Structure formats: C-alpha cells, structure tokens
Amino acid sequence: VLSGKLLALTVVMLLVVLATFAVDAAASLLVASVADKPADWPPIGEVITGAGAGWLVVGMWCLAGAFLGTLVRGTALGIGIGLVWALAVENLLRIFGSIVDVVDVVQRFTPGTNAGALAAALGVPVQGQPGGTPGVTDVVGGISAALVLAAYLVVFVSVAAVLVHRRDVA
C-alpha cells in the first residue's frame, strides 16, 4: 500500500511539472505572438534537464511530506513540521552558516539548500543578486545537489517503509 501511495505521489509530481512546463510554453508563445516576435525555444535537452530537475525537487519535497505524515501519523502536524523546517530552520541555517563554519557545513546538506543549488545550476538567479530568487543559492554544485536530493528521496522512502512495517504490519 505504501509503495502504491508513494508511486502515485511521484507520478502526480511528474504530471504537475509537465503541466507547468506546458502552461509556461503556451504563455511564452502567447507573449511572443502578441509582441510579434518569434518564439525562441531552448534546446530539447535543456527542457528535459529542467523538467527532470524540477521533478527531483518537487518529488523530494512531496516524499518529505509523505515521510513526515507517516512519522507523526497525521497530515496536519506533518505539514506544520515541514513548513517550519522549510521556512524557518533552513533560513536560520543559511544566516548562521555565513558566521559559523560548522553550521555552514550542515546547511550544505539540507534539502532546501540543495534544491536551490540545483535551480541555480540551471541558471536561476541566486538570492542576493539583482533579480535573484529567494531560497536559490550556489553554495553547492548542481551535480552534488542532485545527488543529495536523490539521497533524501531514498532515505524518506526507506524510513517511511520501516516505520509502516514496524508499527502497522508487524
């Protein structure tokens, strides 16, 4: 049952990313036609890379939520913990990471920092630059960020499976 839920969540996240790309492409085409300019599409490889990176980021956050919901046996508390982590804890780690070396090392392995670093590796302007995006940093490289996010996926799924097996099956 857990595998089915997690697989369904992963597929839904892929569909959300693909739908977002489709809507953005349609909006870009509309703007180009209204401005009477040709549409300047990126190479298909960049589109696939961007969609894959987007899927990895939203999939990681989705499975983090599923893990937290499994851990605390409820969605409301899981959502609350996830929001506190993403909006408060990670931002505090970034702030103190510039002051304390140990905190800097820790924040390089957090989900939000790596999600932002993956976005930065794809060309999203980093926080602090003109036109920068909040939460996007370049403190780690793109490949390293992707590997850390993939590791989080494995950990979230594995620990959720162990929890379900120990509490609900055994």
PDB file of N, CA and C in Angstrom, residues 25-67:
ATOM      1  N   ALA A  25       5.045  27.225 -21.590  1.00  0.00           N
ATOM      2  CA  ALA A  25       5.310  27.272 -23.033  1.00  0.00           C
ATOM      3  C   ALA A  25       4.177  27.991 -23.761  1.00  0.00           C
ATOM      4  N   ALA A  26       2.933  27.697 -23.378  1.00  0.00           N
ATOM      5  CA  ALA A  26       1.787  28.359 -24.000  1.00  0.00           C
ATOM      6  C   ALA A  26       1.806  29.860 -23.709  1.00  0.00           C
ATOM      7  N   ALA A  27       2.129  30.226 -22.482  1.00  0.00           N
ATOM      8  CA  ALA A  27       2.206  31.643 -22.123  1.00  0.00           C
ATOM      9  C   ALA A  27       3.329  32.333 -22.895  1.00  0.00           C
ATOM     10  N   SER A  28       4.464  31.659 -23.038  1.00  0.00           N
ATOM     11  CA  SER A  28       5.573  32.222 -23.804  1.00  0.00           C
ATOM     12  C   SER A  28       5.189  32.423 -25.261  1.00  0.00           C
ATOM     13  N   LEU A  29       4.497  31.457 -25.825  1.00  0.00           N
ATOM     14  CA  LEU A  29       4.036  31.555 -27.207  1.00  0.00           C
ATOM     15  C   LEU A  29       3.045  32.713 -27.366  1.00  0.00           C
ATOM     16  N   LEU A  30       2.160  32.867 -26.409  1.00  0.00           N
ATOM     17  CA  LEU A  30       1.194  33.955 -26.438  1.00  0.00           C
ATOM     18  C   LEU A  30       1.897  35.314 -26.373  1.00  0.00           C
ATOM     19  N   VAL A  31       2.834  35.449 -25.471  1.00  0.00           N
ATOM     20  CA  VAL A  31       3.571  36.707 -25.342  1.00  0.00           C
ATOM     21  C   VAL A  31       4.357  36.998 -26.615  1.00  0.00           C
ATOM     22  N   ALA A  32       4.996  35.991 -27.161  1.00  0.00           N
ATOM     23  CA  ALA A  32       5.766  36.184 -28.404  1.00  0.00           C
ATOM     24  C   ALA A  32       4.856  36.603 -29.546  1.00  0.00           C
ATOM     25  N   SER A  33       3.664  36.010 -29.628  1.00  0.00           N
ATOM     26  CA  SER A  33       2.763  36.369 -30.723  1.00  0.00           C
ATOM     27  C   SER A  33       2.182  37.764 -30.534  1.00  0.00           C
ATOM     28  N   VAL A  34       1.877  38.139 -29.298  1.00  0.00           N
ATOM     29  CA  VAL A  34       1.364  39.487 -29.033  1.00  0.00           C
ATOM     30  C   VAL A  34       2.441  40.527 -29.316  1.00  0.00           C
ATOM     31  N   ALA A  35       3.679  40.227 -28.974  1.00  0.00           N
ATOM     32  CA  ALA A  35       4.794  41.150 -29.217  1.00  0.00           C
ATOM     33  C   ALA A  35       5.289  41.071 -30.652  1.00  0.00           C
ATOM     34  N   ASP A  36       4.685  40.192 -31.447  1.00  0.00           N
ATOM     35  CA  ASP A  36       5.073  39.986 -32.838  1.00  0.00           C
ATOM     36  C   ASP A  36       6.563  39.650 -32.972  1.00  0.00           C
ATOM     37  N   LYS A  37       6.998  38.763 -32.099  1.00  0.00           N
ATOM     38  CA  LYS A  37       8.387  38.297 -32.091  1.00  0.00           C
ATOM     39  C   LYS A  37       8.383  36.779 -32.268  1.00  0.00           C
ATOM     40  N   PRO A  38       9.441  36.239 -32.827  1.00  0.00           N
ATOM     41  CA  PRO A  38       9.495  34.775 -32.927  1.00  0.00           C
ATOM     42  C   PRO A  38       9.737  34.145 -31.549  1.00  0.00           C
ATOM     43  N   ALA A  39       9.157  32.986 -31.335  1.00  0.00           N
ATOM     44  CA  ALA A  39       9.399  32.252 -30.089  1.00  0.00           C
ATOM     45  C   ALA A  39      10.808  31.681 -30.141  1.00  0.00           C
ATOM     46  N   ASP A  40      11.572  31.930 -29.091  1.00  0.00           N
ATOM     47  CA  ASP A  40      12.953  31.456 -29.015  1.00  0.00           C
ATOM     48  C   ASP A  40      13.003  30.319 -28.001  1.00  0.00           C
ATOM     49  N   TRP A  41      12.799  29.086 -28.494  1.00  0.00           N
ATOM     50  CA  TRP A  41      12.724  27.926 -27.618  1.00  0.00           C
ATOM     51  C   TRP A  41      14.115  27.415 -27.266  1.00  0.00           C
ATOM     52  N   PRO A  42      14.294  26.943 -26.035  1.00  0.00           N
ATOM     53  CA  PRO A  42      15.576  26.323 -25.676  1.00  0.00           C
ATOM     54  C   PRO A  42      15.702  24.973 -26.357  1.00  0.00           C
ATOM     55  N   PRO A  43      16.924  24.459 -26.429  1.00  0.00           N
ATOM     56  CA  PRO A  43      17.100  23.109 -26.981  1.00  0.00           C
ATOM     57  C   PRO A  43      16.336  22.079 -26.135  1.00  0.00           C
ATOM     58  N   ILE A  44      15.886  21.019 -26.780  1.00  0.00           N
ATOM     59  CA  ILE A  44      15.080  19.996 -26.101  1.00  0.00           C
ATOM     60  C   ILE A  44      15.833  19.367 -24.929  1.00  0.00           C
ATOM     61  N   GLY A  45      17.150  19.280 -25.040  1.00  0.00           N
ATOM     62  CA  GLY A  45      17.948  18.727 -23.940  1.00  0.00           C
ATOM     63  C   GLY A  45      17.844  19.577 -22.680  1.00  0.00           C
ATOM     64  N   GLU A  46      17.824  20.889 -22.852  1.00  0.00           N
ATOM     65  CA  GLU A  46      17.688  21.781 -21.697  1.00  0.00           C
ATOM     66  C   GLU A  46      16.294  21.671 -21.080  1.00  0.00           C
ATOM     67  N   VAL A  47      15.291  21.500 -21.926  1.00  0.00           N
ATOM     68  CA  VAL A  47      13.923  21.344 -21.424  1.00  0.00           C
ATOM     69  C   VAL A  47      13.810  20.057 -20.609  1.00  0.00           C
ATOM     70  N   ILE A  48      14.379  18.981 -21.126  1.00  0.00           N
ATOM     71  CA  ILE A  48      14.333  17.696 -20.412  1.00  0.00           C
ATOM     72  C   ILE A  48      15.112  17.780 -19.102  1.00  0.00           C
ATOM     73  N   THR A  49      16.271  18.435 -19.140  1.00  0.00           N
ATOM     74  CA  THR A  49      17.066  18.613 -17.917  1.00  0.00           C
ATOM     75  C   THR A  49      16.293  19.428 -16.892  1.00  0.00           C
ATOM     76  N   GLY A  50      15.672  20.510 -17.335  1.00  0.00           N
ATOM     77  CA  GLY A  50      14.888  21.344 -16.430  1.00  0.00           C
ATOM     78  C   GLY A  50      13.701  20.604 -15.846  1.00  0.00           C
ATOM     79  N   ALA A  51      13.012  19.829 -16.683  1.00  0.00           N
ATOM     80  CA  ALA A  51      11.871  19.059 -16.192  1.00  0.00           C
ATOM     81  C   ALA A  51      12.330  17.990 -15.199  1.00  0.00           C
ATOM     82  N   GLY A  52      13.438  17.347 -15.499  1.00  0.00           N
ATOM     83  CA  GLY A  52      13.967  16.337 -14.582  1.00  0.00           C
ATOM     84  C   GLY A  52      14.383  16.938 -13.251  1.00  0.00           C
ATOM     85  N   ALA A  53      15.048  18.095 -13.307  1.00  0.00           N
ATOM     86  CA  ALA A  53      15.457  18.765 -12.069  1.00  0.00           C
ATOM     87  C   ALA A  53      14.241  19.225 -11.282  1.00  0.00           C
ATOM     88  N   GLY A  54      13.256  19.767 -11.971  1.00  0.00           N
ATOM     89  CA  GLY A  54      12.030  20.189 -11.290  1.00  0.00           C
ATOM     90  C   GLY A  54      11.325  19.022 -10.634  1.00  0.00           C
ATOM     91  N   TRP A  55      11.278  17.896 -11.351  1.00  0.00           N
ATOM     92  CA  TRP A  55      10.652  16.697 -10.804  1.00  0.00           C
ATOM     93  C   TRP A  55      11.408  16.198  -9.575  1.00  0.00           C
ATOM     94  N   LEU A  56      12.722  16.265  -9.625  1.00  0.00           N
ATOM     95  CA  LEU A  56      13.521  15.835  -8.480  1.00  0.00           C
ATOM     96  C   LEU A  56      13.239  16.713  -7.263  1.00  0.00           C
ATOM     97  N   VAL A  57      13.162  18.016  -7.470  1.00  0.00           N
ATOM     98  CA  VAL A  57      12.932  18.936  -6.354  1.00  0.00           C
ATOM     99  C   VAL A  57      11.531  18.745  -5.769  1.00  0.00           C
ATOM    100  N   VAL A  58      10.499  18.792  -6.618  1.00  0.00           N
ATOM    101  CA  VAL A  58       9.137  18.663  -6.067  1.00  0.00           C
ATOM    102  C   VAL A  58       8.883  17.247  -5.560  1.00  0.00           C
ATOM    103  N   GLY A  59       9.503  16.257  -6.181  1.00  0.00           N
ATOM    104  CA  GLY A  59       9.372  14.884  -5.700  1.00  0.00           C
ATOM    105  C   GLY A  59       9.993  14.714  -4.328  1.00  0.00           C
ATOM    106  N   MET A  60      11.157  15.338  -4.133  1.00  0.00           N
ATOM    107  CA  MET A  60      11.817  15.252  -2.830  1.00  0.00           C
ATOM    108  C   MET A  60      10.950  15.892  -1.758  1.00  0.00           C
ATOM    109  N   TRP A  61      10.415  17.097  -2.037  1.00  0.00           N
ATOM    110  CA  TRP A  61       9.574  17.762  -1.040  1.00  0.00           C
ATOM    111  C   TRP A  61       8.274  16.984  -0.805  1.00  0.00           C
ATOM    112  N   CYS A  62       7.717  16.420  -1.841  1.00  0.00           N
ATOM    113  CA  CYS A  62       6.490  15.638  -1.714  1.00  0.00           C
ATOM    114  C   CYS A  62       6.730  14.405  -0.842  1.00  0.00           C
ATOM    115  N   LEU A  63       7.812  13.689  -1.118  1.00  0.00           N
ATOM    116  CA  LEU A  63       8.099  12.492  -0.322  1.00  0.00           C
ATOM    117  C   LEU A  63       8.560  12.853   1.089  1.00  0.00           C
ATOM    118  N   ALA A  64       9.128  14.047   1.259  1.00  0.00           N
ATOM    119  CA  ALA A  64       9.438  14.520   2.617  1.00  0.00           C
ATOM    120  C   ALA A  64       8.144  14.692   3.390  1.00  0.00           C
ATOM    121  N   GLY A  65       7.136  15.261   2.740  1.00  0.00           N
ATOM    122  CA  GLY A  65       5.836  15.412   3.390  1.00  0.00           C
ATOM    123  C   GLY A  65       5.189  14.078   3.689  1.00  0.00           C
ATOM    124  N   ALA A  66       5.289  13.148   2.760  1.00  0.00           N
ATOM    125  CA  ALA A  66       4.732  11.810   2.991  1.00  0.00           C
ATOM    126  C   ALA A  66       5.448  11.132   4.155  1.00  0.00           C
ATOM    127  N   PHE A  67       6.758  11.285   4.208  1.00  0.00           N
ATOM    128  CA  PHE A  67       7.536  10.728   5.312  1.00  0.00           C
ATOM    129  C   PHE A  67       7.097  11.341   6.646  1.00  0.00           C
TER     130      PHE A  67
END
